[in-house]
Amino acid sequence: MAKKSTISISVIKRLPRYHRYLGDMLKSGTRRISSRELAHIMSLTASQIRQDLNCFGGFGQQGYGYNVEYLYNEISNILGIPNRLPAVLIGAGNLGKAIARQMDFGNTGFQLIGVFDQSPDIVGKEVSGLTVKEMSELDKICKEKQPKVAILCIPKEATPAVADKCIELGIMGFWNFTQYDLAQGYDNIAVENVHLSDSLMTLCYQVNDLMKDGEE
Amino acid sequence: MAKKSTISISVIKRLPRYHRYLGDMLKSGTRRISSRELAHIMSLTASQIRQDLNCFGGFGQQGYGYNVEYLYNEISNILGIPNRLPAVLIGAGNLGKAIARQMDFGNTGFQLIGVFDQSPDIVGKEVSGLTVKEMSELDKICKEKQPKVAILCIPKEATPAVADKCIELGIMGFWNFTQYDLAQGYDNIAVENVHLSDSLMTLCYQVNDLMKDGEE
DNA sequence: TAGATTGTTAATCGATTAACAATC
DNA sequence: TAGATTGTTAATCGATTAACAATC
């Protein structure tokens, strides 16, 4: 059996976390791991781990468990990390610059090949080894290097127009840090919205809720 | 009826998005909205919206819908945004600085009252109107101003120790940008993990998946 | 072989959607 | 009053967990 055709987003979102834990184990020299042990470490159930992995194939061995290195590599491949798809960053303000400098793109499946900004104050500056280019140069770079992903760190209002432009130029996925909801409306385009404000407000609810409990 | 005692995390995570869309409507002068219209705009079902809101109370009116301003304010209150809990940022490297400068803390429920860093190169610099302090000063500030939330932009290895320290000093919630999984292990502590690498890898999977489809 | 642990099917649980009576 | 739309209960769907036969 094994190998489902479409994988639910819940499963996909757990893969990077498996990858991370297995990477740590690999570094610390662990050779094998059972679903039971891994579940314990990751605060999951063994059932869930086996179900998740079996969406993609049978990577374990009865009576033994999983080989850490093999499973780590398989998950890397499932995620497509070795493909290192070319990506561009659009918007090199505070957040854009920080993302460019902070992220280890190579180990998360991409290669940052260009940085663009609309402001003349920023164009020409260097960010993470790349010279910030004018927005007008996006066409050229896209034709030359065919980036597949755009990282958007631009104002909300600019987002729909920039996204449309990107899609025209062959972009297939967005890592969206803007306040604009990109998830909707496009067919065959992948979007990961990182809505930092939403995340912070969720925390706001939770902390206030904890404080209420304290009062009672 | 209405007003459940514990709200599922799925519902809570949708609240900031409702808040955002209602805020936009308020700005554009929309007075009333039905669950049906709002569902259309937000790509949800009317049922879900009514179910979500009714966890907290009956904010609508049969035959009319919801008053935008009233509902916006109610959701602000549910989230606890007006409380503006004091928060500290720990780690003022690329990402920490960007977060401090970029976020509108006031409108997301907090007030940033202190920035801390372990590096002498950064201590003394100004970030978003605050002077970066040494880590050793965290005690004092916590006693004085009792921040409730810590924003962690520090290396993975430093995280567990810093988190423990924070909890000792009365911190009740973490906005966690580190690679370390904070969610587990603490009782009565709220955690929002922002695992940027995980998010990017999820996008990696999705884009590679789209490209496979294209080949077939 | 006996023990361990997977892969997989079945049962449970929770979240989403549909339906409709209540009511503005 | 009639029409619209909520609040809420019931039905459906999907995801998680449990169970167990297969097998290393």
Short mmCIF file of C-alpha atoms (C1' of nucleotides) in Angstrom, two decimals:
data_model
loop_
_atom_site.label_atom_id
_atom_site.label_comp_id
_atom_site.label_asym_id
_atom_site.label_seq_id
_atom_site.Cartn_x
_atom_site.Cartn_y
_atom_site.Cartn_z
CA MET A 1 0.00 0.00 0.00
CA ALA A 2 1.24 3.42 1.09
CA LYS A 3 1.77 6.57 -1.02
CA LYS A 4 -1.39 8.58 -1.05
CA SER A 5 -2.00 10.81 -4.03
CA THR A 6 -2.96 13.96 -2.17
CA ILE A 7 -1.62 14.64 1.26
CA SER A 8 -3.61 16.71 3.71
CA ILE A 9 -2.14 20.04 4.73
CA SER A 10 -2.13 18.94 8.38
CA VAL A 11 0.36 16.21 7.52
CA ILE A 12 2.53 18.47 5.36
CA LYS A 13 2.78 21.06 8.10
CA ARG A 14 4.16 18.41 10.47
CA LEU A 15 6.92 17.26 8.09
CA PRO A 16 9.36 20.11 8.81
CA ARG A 17 9.10 19.38 12.50
CA TYR A 18 9.93 15.70 11.96
CA HIS A 19 12.80 16.85 9.78
CA ARG A 20 14.09 19.12 12.51
CA TYR A 21 13.97 16.50 15.25
CA LEU A 22 15.53 13.85 13.05
CA GLY A 23 18.27 16.30 12.09
CA ASP A 24 19.02 16.88 15.78
CA MET A 25 19.16 13.13 16.39
CA LEU A 26 21.43 12.61 13.43
CA LYS A 27 23.81 15.20 14.83
CA SER A 28 23.78 13.62 18.27
CA GLY A 29 24.54 10.24 16.72
CA THR A 30 21.24 8.39 17.21
CA ARG A 31 21.02 5.55 14.70
CA ARG A 32 17.52 4.20 15.08
CA ILE A 33 14.26 5.42 16.58
CA SER A 34 10.87 3.81 17.11
CA SER A 35 7.62 5.67 16.53
CA ARG A 36 7.00 5.26 20.25
CA GLU A 37 10.25 6.99 21.26
CA LEU A 38 9.91 9.73 18.66
CA ALA A 39 6.33 10.34 19.75
CA HIS A 40 7.51 10.75 23.31
CA ILE A 41 10.20 13.25 22.36
CA MET A 42 7.92 15.27 20.09
CA SER A 43 4.80 15.10 22.26
CA LEU A 44 2.79 13.26 19.63
CA THR A 45 1.26 9.79 19.44
CA ALA A 46 3.12 6.91 17.83
CA SER A 47 0.02 6.27 15.72
CA GLN A 48 0.15 9.74 14.25
CA ILE A 49 3.80 9.43 13.31
CA ARG A 50 3.25 6.08 11.59
CA GLN A 51 0.15 7.39 9.82
CA ASP A 52 1.97 10.52 8.68
CA LEU A 53 5.00 8.67 7.35
CA ASN A 54 2.91 6.04 5.62
CA CYS A 55 1.32 8.70 3.47
CA PHE A 56 4.62 8.71 1.61
CA GLY A 57 5.81 5.13 1.91
CA GLY A 58 6.97 2.51 4.34
CA PHE A 59 10.22 3.84 5.74
CA GLY A 60 10.42 1.63 8.81
CA GLN A 61 11.08 -1.97 9.57
CA GLN A 62 8.92 -4.15 11.81
CA GLY A 63 10.59 -5.04 15.04
CA TYR A 64 13.30 -2.42 14.51
CA GLY A 65 11.81 1.01 14.00
CA TYR A 66 13.19 3.68 11.71
CA ASN A 67 16.77 4.37 10.64
CA VAL A 68 17.30 8.01 11.57
CA GLU A 69 19.60 8.96 8.71
CA TYR A 70 17.49 7.22 6.09
CA LEU A 71 14.26 8.74 7.38
CA TYR A 72 15.84 12.20 7.59
CA ASN A 73 16.96 11.98 3.99
CA GLU A 74 13.61 10.66 2.83
CA ILE A 75 11.79 13.54 4.49
CA SER A 76 14.27 16.01 2.96
CA ASN A 77 13.41 14.56 -0.42
CA ILE A 78 9.66 14.56 0.21
CA LEU A 79 9.89 18.24 1.13
CA GLY A 80 11.99 18.85 -1.97
CA ILE A 81 14.79 20.53 -0.03
CA PRO A 82 17.64 19.33 -2.28
CA ASN A 83 16.01 21.03 -5.28
CA ARG A 84 17.03 24.43 -3.92
CA LEU A 85 14.56 26.30 -6.07
CA PRO A 86 15.59 29.88 -6.88
CA ALA A 87 13.70 32.52 -4.89
CA VAL A 88 13.51 36.32 -4.85
CA LEU A 89 12.85 38.69 -2.00
CA ILE A 90 10.62 41.64 -2.74
CA GLY A 91 10.81 44.45 -0.20
CA ALA A 92 14.07 45.01 1.66
CA GLY A 93 12.87 47.08 4.59
CA ASN A 94 13.45 46.06 8.20
CA LEU A 95 11.72 42.74 7.94
CA GLY A 96 12.89 41.85 4.44
CA LYS A 97 16.50 42.46 5.30
CA ALA A 98 16.20 40.46 8.51
CA ILE A 99 14.63 37.53 6.68
CA ALA A 100 17.32 37.59 4.00
CA ARG A 101 20.09 37.62 6.58
CA GLN A 102 18.56 35.28 9.11
CA MET A 103 17.23 32.40 7.03
CA ASP A 104 19.33 29.47 6.01
CA PHE A 105 17.73 29.19 2.58
CA GLY A 106 19.92 26.33 1.41
CA ASN A 107 18.76 24.09 4.21
CA THR A 108 15.12 25.04 3.81
CA GLY A 109 14.89 24.25 0.11
CA PHE A 110 15.74 27.47 -1.68
CA GLN A 111 18.45 29.68 -3.08
CA LEU A 112 18.02 33.42 -2.76
CA ILE A 113 18.97 34.87 -6.13
CA GLY A 114 17.66 38.43 -6.00
CA VAL A 115 16.46 41.20 -3.73
CA PHE A 116 14.20 43.99 -4.97
CA ASP A 117 12.88 47.19 -3.51
CA GLN A 118 10.86 50.08 -4.75
CA SER A 119 12.69 52.73 -2.71
CA PRO A 120 15.72 54.56 -4.22
CA ASP A 121 17.21 54.78 -0.71
CA ILE A 122 17.50 51.01 -0.54
CA VAL A 123 18.31 50.12 -4.15
CA GLY A 124 22.05 49.56 -4.55
CA LYS A 125 22.63 48.53 -0.94
CA GLU A 126 23.87 45.06 -0.20
CA VAL A 127 21.74 42.48 1.60
CA SER A 128 23.04 39.01 2.33
CA GLY A 129 25.58 39.17 -0.50
CA LEU A 130 23.12 40.48 -3.07
CA THR A 131 22.76 44.02 -4.38
CA VAL A 132 19.22 45.33 -4.01
CA LYS A 133 17.70 45.94 -7.44
CA GLU A 134 14.95 48.20 -8.70
CA MET A 135 11.53 46.65 -9.12
CA SER A 136 11.77 47.30 -12.84
CA GLU A 137 14.55 44.72 -13.08
CA LEU A 138 12.31 41.94 -11.82
CA ASP A 139 11.27 41.03 -15.38
CA LYS A 140 14.82 40.51 -16.50
CA ILE A 141 15.86 38.37 -13.56
CA CYS A 142 12.74 36.25 -13.85
CA LYS A 143 13.43 35.58 -17.52
CA GLU A 144 17.08 34.78 -16.83
CA LYS A 145 16.91 32.74 -13.67
CA GLN A 146 13.26 31.68 -13.43
CA PRO A 147 12.76 31.99 -9.69
CA LYS A 148 9.83 29.90 -8.48
CA VAL A 149 9.11 31.64 -5.20
CA ALA A 150 8.74 35.27 -4.11
CA ILE A 151 9.14 36.37 -0.53
CA LEU A 152 6.90 39.36 0.00
CA CYS A 153 7.89 41.91 2.64
CA ILE A 154 6.01 44.87 1.23
CA PRO A 155 3.09 47.06 2.36
CA LYS A 156 -0.41 45.61 2.27
CA GLU A 157 -1.62 47.96 -0.46
CA ALA A 158 1.14 47.02 -2.88
CA THR A 159 0.61 43.29 -2.48
CA PRO A 160 -2.11 42.32 -4.97
CA ALA A 161 -0.43 44.16 -7.86
CA VAL A 162 3.01 42.75 -7.07
CA ALA A 163 1.60 39.24 -6.68
CA ASP A 164 -0.16 39.43 -10.04
CA LYS A 165 3.05 40.62 -11.66
CA CYS A 166 5.00 37.77 -10.08
CA ILE A 167 2.55 35.17 -11.29
CA GLU A 168 2.80 36.58 -14.81
CA LEU A 169 6.56 36.12 -14.54
CA GLY A 170 6.28 32.48 -13.57
CA ILE A 171 6.33 32.60 -9.77
CA MET A 172 4.52 29.58 -8.34
CA GLY A 173 4.66 30.25 -4.63
CA PHE A 174 4.65 33.11 -2.15
CA TRP A 175 6.09 33.38 1.30
CA ASN A 176 3.81 36.17 2.32
CA PHE A 177 4.72 38.45 5.22
CA THR A 178 2.27 41.16 4.21
CA GLN A 179 -1.03 41.97 5.91
CA TYR A 180 -2.81 41.06 2.71
CA ASP A 181 -4.46 37.63 2.52
CA LEU A 182 -2.93 36.00 -0.50
CA ALA A 183 -4.24 32.49 0.11
CA GLN A 184 -7.39 33.10 -1.87
CA GLY A 185 -8.09 33.65 -5.47
CA TYR A 186 -5.18 32.05 -7.27
CA ASP A 187 -5.24 28.60 -8.85
CA ASN A 188 -2.15 26.44 -8.77
CA ILE A 189 -0.20 28.91 -6.68
CA ALA A 190 1.20 27.92 -3.31
CA VAL A 191 0.99 30.43 -0.50
CA GLU A 192 2.36 30.41 3.00
CA ASN A 193 0.98 33.37 4.87
CA VAL A 194 3.06 34.48 7.82
CA HIS A 195 0.68 36.86 9.48
CA LEU A 196 2.81 38.09 12.36
CA SER A 197 0.10 40.39 13.70
CA ASP A 198 -2.42 37.56 13.75
CA SER A 199 0.05 35.37 15.58
CA LEU A 200 0.71 38.05 18.18
CA MET A 201 -3.01 38.65 18.71
CA THR A 202 -3.55 34.94 19.25
CA LEU A 203 -0.90 35.10 21.95
CA CYS A 204 -2.64 38.17 23.34
CA TYR A 205 -5.85 36.19 23.76
CA GLN A 206 -4.08 33.30 25.42
CA VAL A 207 -2.13 35.41 27.90
CA ASN A 208 -5.14 37.48 28.87
CA ASP A 209 -7.07 34.26 29.30
CA LEU A 210 -4.40 32.88 31.64
CA MET A 211 -4.54 36.08 33.65
CA LYS A 212 -8.31 35.80 34.03
CA ASP A 213 -7.88 32.30 35.46
CA GLY A 214 -5.50 33.72 38.01
CA GLU A 215 -8.12 36.17 39.23
CA GLU A 216 -10.79 33.60 39.89
CA MET B 1 -27.07 30.07 25.49
CA ALA B 2 -23.70 31.19 24.10
CA LYS B 3 -20.40 31.74 25.94
CA LYS B 4 -18.49 28.51 26.03
CA SER B 5 -16.04 28.05 28.89
CA THR B 6 -13.08 26.82 26.84
CA ILE B 7 -12.64 27.88 23.27
CA SER B 8 -10.86 25.61 20.83
CA ILE B 9 -7.57 26.87 19.45
CA SER B 10 -8.98 26.65 15.90
CA VAL B 11 -11.54 29.30 16.78
CA ILE B 12 -9.05 31.53 18.57
CA LYS B 13 -6.70 31.48 15.63
CA ARG B 14 -9.47 32.79 13.38
CA LEU B 15 -10.33 35.74 15.60
CA PRO B 16 -7.46 38.01 14.48
CA ARG B 17 -8.51 37.50 10.88
CA TYR B 18 -12.10 38.51 11.65
CA HIS B 19 -10.69 41.49 13.49
CA ARG B 20 -8.60 42.46 10.50
CA TYR B 21 -11.43 42.24 7.97
CA LEU B 22 -13.84 44.07 10.25
CA GLY B 23 -11.23 46.77 10.78
CA ASP B 24 -10.94 47.22 7.02
CA MET B 25 -14.73 47.46 6.70
CA LEU B 26 -14.92 49.96 9.50
CA LYS B 27 -12.36 52.13 7.70
CA SER B 28 -14.22 51.89 4.42
CA GLY B 29 -17.44 52.91 6.17
CA THR B 30 -19.43 49.66 6.08
CA ARG B 31 -22.07 49.76 8.82
CA ARG B 32 -23.54 46.28 8.82
CA ILE B 33 -22.56 42.87 7.52
CA SER B 34 -24.34 39.52 7.40
CA SER B 35 -22.53 36.26 8.10
CA ARG B 36 -23.25 35.36 4.49
CA GLU B 37 -21.51 38.45 3.06
CA LEU B 38 -18.59 38.20 5.47
CA ALA B 39 -18.18 34.53 4.63
CA HIS B 40 -18.03 35.41 0.96
CA ILE B 41 -15.37 38.07 1.48
CA MET B 42 -13.26 35.89 3.75
CA SER B 43 -13.70 32.61 1.87
CA LEU B 44 -15.39 30.89 4.76
CA THR B 45 -18.88 29.53 5.38
CA ALA B 46 -21.56 31.61 7.05
CA SER B 47 -22.11 28.71 9.45
CA GLN B 48 -18.55 28.82 10.63
CA ILE B 49 -18.66 32.54 11.29
CA ARG B 50 -21.87 32.26 13.30
CA GLN B 51 -20.52 29.26 15.23
CA ASP B 52 -17.26 31.03 15.97
CA LEU B 53 -18.87 34.23 17.19
CA ASN B 54 -21.44 32.39 19.27
CA CYS B 55 -18.65 30.86 21.34
CA PHE B 56 -18.39 34.29 22.91
CA GLY B 57 -21.93 35.60 22.80
CA GLY B 58 -24.72 36.69 20.51
CA PHE B 59 -23.38 39.74 18.74
CA GLY B 60 -25.82 39.81 15.85
CA GLN B 61 -29.44 40.55 15.32
CA GLN B 62 -31.86 38.32 13.47
CA GLY B 63 -32.96 39.76 10.17
CA TYR B 64 -30.22 42.40 10.26
CA GLY B 65 -26.81 40.81 10.64
CA TYR B 66 -23.91 42.25 12.59
CA ASN B 67 -23.05 45.86 13.30
CA VAL B 68 -19.46 46.19 12.04
CA GLU B 69 -18.21 48.66 14.62
CA TYR B 70 -19.80 46.83 17.53
CA LEU B 71 -18.50 43.46 16.41
CA TYR B 72 -15.02 44.87 15.79
CA ASN B 73 -14.92 46.28 19.29
CA GLU B 74 -16.24 43.10 20.81
CA ILE B 75 -13.56 41.02 19.09
CA SER B 76 -10.91 43.53 20.21
CA ASN B 77 -12.11 42.98 23.76
CA ILE B 78 -12.27 39.21 23.42
CA LEU B 79 -8.67 39.21 22.20
CA GLY B 80 -7.74 41.54 25.07
CA ILE B 81 -6.14 44.10 22.78
CA PRO B 82 -7.08 47.16 24.87
CA ASN B 83 -5.17 45.71 27.84
CA ARG B 84 -1.86 46.49 26.12
CA LEU B 85 0.11 44.11 28.33
CA PRO B 86 3.76 45.08 28.78
CA ALA B 87 6.18 42.94 26.74
CA VAL B 88 9.94 42.59 26.42
CA LEU B 89 12.06 41.62 23.46
CA ILE B 90 14.99 39.32 24.14
CA GLY B 91 17.57 39.21 21.38
CA ALA B 92 18.08 42.30 19.23
CA GLY B 93 19.87 40.79 16.24
CA ASN B 94 18.58 41.11 12.68
CA LEU B 95 15.22 39.55 13.36
CA GLY B 96 14.67 41.01 16.81
CA LYS B 97 15.33 44.53 15.60
CA ALA B 98 13.06 44.06 12.60
CA ILE B 99 10.23 42.74 14.79
CA ALA B 100 10.61 45.64 17.22
CA ARG B 101 10.52 48.19 14.41
CA GLN B 102 7.92 46.55 12.22
CA MET B 103 5.18 45.51 14.61
CA ASP B 104 2.42 47.79 15.71
CA PHE B 105 2.35 46.49 19.26
CA GLY B 106 -0.32 48.89 20.46
CA ASN B 107 -2.81 47.58 17.96
CA THR B 108 -1.96 43.95 18.57
CA GLY B 109 -2.43 44.05 22.31
CA PHE B 110 0.94 44.90 23.78
CA GLN B 111 3.33 47.62 24.77
CA LEU B 112 7.03 47.03 24.20
CA ILE B 113 8.78 48.19 27.35
CA GLY B 114 12.27 46.74 27.07
CA VAL B 115 14.81 45.25 24.67
CA PHE B 116 17.59 42.98 25.88
CA ASP B 117 20.63 41.42 24.28
CA GLN B 118 23.55 39.40 25.46
CA SER B 119 26.09 40.97 23.07
CA PRO B 120 28.11 44.02 24.18
CA ASP B 121 28.12 45.20 20.55
CA ILE B 122 24.35 45.65 20.66
CA VAL B 123 23.79 46.79 24.25
CA GLY B 124 23.40 50.56 24.40
CA LYS B 125 22.08 50.88 20.84
CA GLU B 126 18.60 52.19 20.26
CA VAL B 127 15.82 50.05 18.86
CA SER B 128 12.35 51.42 18.30
CA GLY B 129 12.81 54.16 20.89
CA LEU B 130 14.25 51.86 23.55
CA THR B 131 17.88 51.47 24.59
CA VAL B 132 19.03 47.86 24.42
CA LYS B 133 19.87 46.59 27.90
CA GLU B 134 22.13 43.85 29.19
CA MET B 135 20.51 40.54 30.01
CA SER B 136 21.47 41.05 33.64
CA GLU B 137 19.01 43.94 33.84
CA LEU B 138 16.05 41.72 33.00
CA ASP B 139 15.41 41.00 36.69
CA LYS B 140 15.10 44.66 37.58
CA ILE B 141 12.77 45.54 34.71
CA CYS B 142 10.58 42.53 35.43
CA LYS B 143 10.22 43.54 39.06
CA GLU B 144 9.51 47.15 38.14
CA LYS B 145 7.20 46.81 35.18
CA GLN B 146 6.02 43.19 35.31
CA PRO B 147 5.98 42.39 31.63
CA LYS B 148 3.71 39.47 30.82
CA VAL B 149 5.16 38.42 27.48
CA ALA B 150 8.68 37.82 26.16
CA ILE B 151 9.49 37.91 22.47
CA LEU B 152 12.35 35.50 21.90
CA CYS B 153 14.71 36.19 19.00
CA ILE B 154 17.72 34.29 20.32
CA PRO B 155 19.70 31.22 19.25
CA LYS B 156 18.16 27.80 19.74
CA GLU B 157 20.67 26.71 22.37
CA ALA B 158 20.02 29.70 24.61
CA THR B 159 16.26 29.28 24.57
CA PRO B 160 15.42 26.80 27.33
CA ALA B 161 17.53 28.63 29.93
CA VAL B 162 16.18 32.05 28.96
CA ALA B 163 12.61 30.75 28.96
CA ASP B 164 13.01 29.26 32.43
CA LYS B 165 14.43 32.53 33.70
CA CYS B 166 11.52 34.46 32.18
CA ILE B 167 8.95 32.22 33.81
CA GLU B 168 10.64 32.70 37.16
CA LEU B 169 10.30 36.44 36.62
CA GLY B 170 6.58 36.22 35.97
CA ILE B 171 6.39 35.96 32.18
CA MET B 172 3.21 34.16 31.14
CA GLY B 173 3.58 33.99 27.39
CA PHE B 174 6.22 33.67 24.71
CA TRP B 175 6.25 34.82 21.14
CA ASN B 176 8.88 32.37 20.10
CA PHE B 177 10.95 32.96 16.96
CA THR B 178 13.65 30.48 17.95
CA GLN B 179 14.21 27.05 16.47
CA TYR B 180 13.51 25.55 19.87
CA ASP B 181 10.04 24.06 20.44
CA LEU B 182 8.73 25.89 23.46
CA ALA B 183 5.15 24.68 23.26
CA GLN B 184 5.81 21.66 25.42
CA GLY B 185 6.64 21.23 29.01
CA TYR B 186 5.27 24.33 30.68
CA ASP B 187 1.98 24.53 32.53
CA ASN B 188 -0.09 27.67 32.37
CA ILE B 189 2.24 29.35 29.94
CA ALA B 190 1.04 30.53 26.55
CA VAL B 191 3.31 29.99 23.57
CA GLU B 192 3.05 31.10 19.98
CA ASN B 193 5.80 29.44 18.02
CA VAL B 194 6.72 31.26 14.82
CA HIS B 195 8.87 28.65 13.18
CA LEU B 196 9.94 30.50 10.04
CA SER B 197 12.04 27.60 8.75
CA ASP B 198 9.13 25.20 9.14
CA SER B 199 6.88 27.61 7.28
CA LEU B 200 9.37 27.96 4.45
CA MET B 201 9.80 24.19 4.16
CA THR B 202 6.04 23.76 3.98
CA LEU B 203 6.07 26.17 1.06
CA CYS B 204 8.96 24.20 -0.41
CA TYR B 205 6.85 21.04 -0.42
CA GLN B 206 3.90 22.80 -1.99
CA VAL B 207 5.85 24.46 -4.78
CA ASN B 208 7.74 21.31 -5.65
CA ASP B 209 4.42 19.48 -5.66
CA LEU B 210 2.94 22.02 -8.10
CA MET B 211 5.96 21.58 -10.35
CA LYS B 212 5.54 17.79 -10.39
CA ASP B 213 1.95 18.25 -11.56
CA GLY B 214 3.21 20.36 -14.41
CA GLU B 215 5.51 17.58 -15.61
CA GLU B 216 2.84 14.93 -15.79
"C1'" DT C 1 11.68 -18.94 17.54
"C1'" DA C 2 10.00 -15.00 20.54
"C1'" DG C 3 9.83 -10.09 20.94
"C1'" DA C 4 9.37 -5.83 19.02
"C1'" DT C 5 7.49 -2.66 16.15
"C1'" DT C 6 5.72 -1.53 11.88
"C1'" DG C 7 1.85 -0.75 8.34
"C1'" DT C 8 -2.94 -0.58 8.05
"C1'" DT C 9 -7.69 -1.02 9.20
"C1'" DA C 10 -11.31 0.26 12.46
"C1'" DA C 11 -13.10 3.37 16.17
"C1'" DT C 12 -13.24 7.78 18.17
"C1'" DC C 13 -13.09 12.39 18.48
"C1'" DG C 14 -13.46 17.15 17.14
"C1'" DA C 15 -14.32 20.56 13.80
"C1'" DT C 16 -16.98 22.09 9.95
"C1'" DT C 17 -21.19 22.40 7.46
"C1'" DA C 18 -26.13 22.12 6.88
"C1'" DA C 19 -30.69 22.82 8.47
"C1'" DC C 20 -34.17 25.20 10.76
"C1'" DA C 21 -36.82 27.24 14.42
"C1'" DA C 22 -36.54 31.69 16.82
"C1'" DT C 23 -36.89 36.48 16.28
"C1'" DC C 24 -35.77 41.02 14.81
"C1'" DT D 1 -46.91 41.34 8.65
"C1'" DA D 2 -43.32 39.21 5.53
"C1'" DG D 3 -38.49 38.78 4.73
"C1'" DA D 4 -34.11 38.30 6.37
"C1'" DT D 5 -30.80 36.50 9.13
"C1'" DT D 6 -29.39 35.03 13.43
"C1'" DG D 7 -28.44 31.41 17.18
"C1'" DT D 8 -28.41 26.67 17.84
"C1'" DT D 9 -29.14 21.85 17.11
"C1'" DA D 10 -28.23 17.91 14.05
"C1'" DA D 11 -25.50 15.73 10.25
"C1'" DT D 12 -21.27 15.26 7.94
"C1'" DC D 13 -16.71 15.21 7.25
"C1'" DG D 14 -11.86 14.77 8.25
"C1'" DA D 15 -8.21 14.04 11.39
"C1'" DT D 16 -6.47 11.62 15.30
"C1'" DT D 17 -6.10 7.61 18.10
"C1'" DA D 18 -6.49 2.75 19.10
"C1'" DA D 19 -6.09 -1.95 17.83
"C1'" DC D 20 -4.02 -5.69 15.68
"C1'" DA D 21 -2.38 -8.69 12.11
"C1'" DA D 22 1.87 -8.79 9.35
"C1'" DT D 23 6.67 -9.31 9.54
"C1'" DC D 24 11.37 -8.29 10.58
#
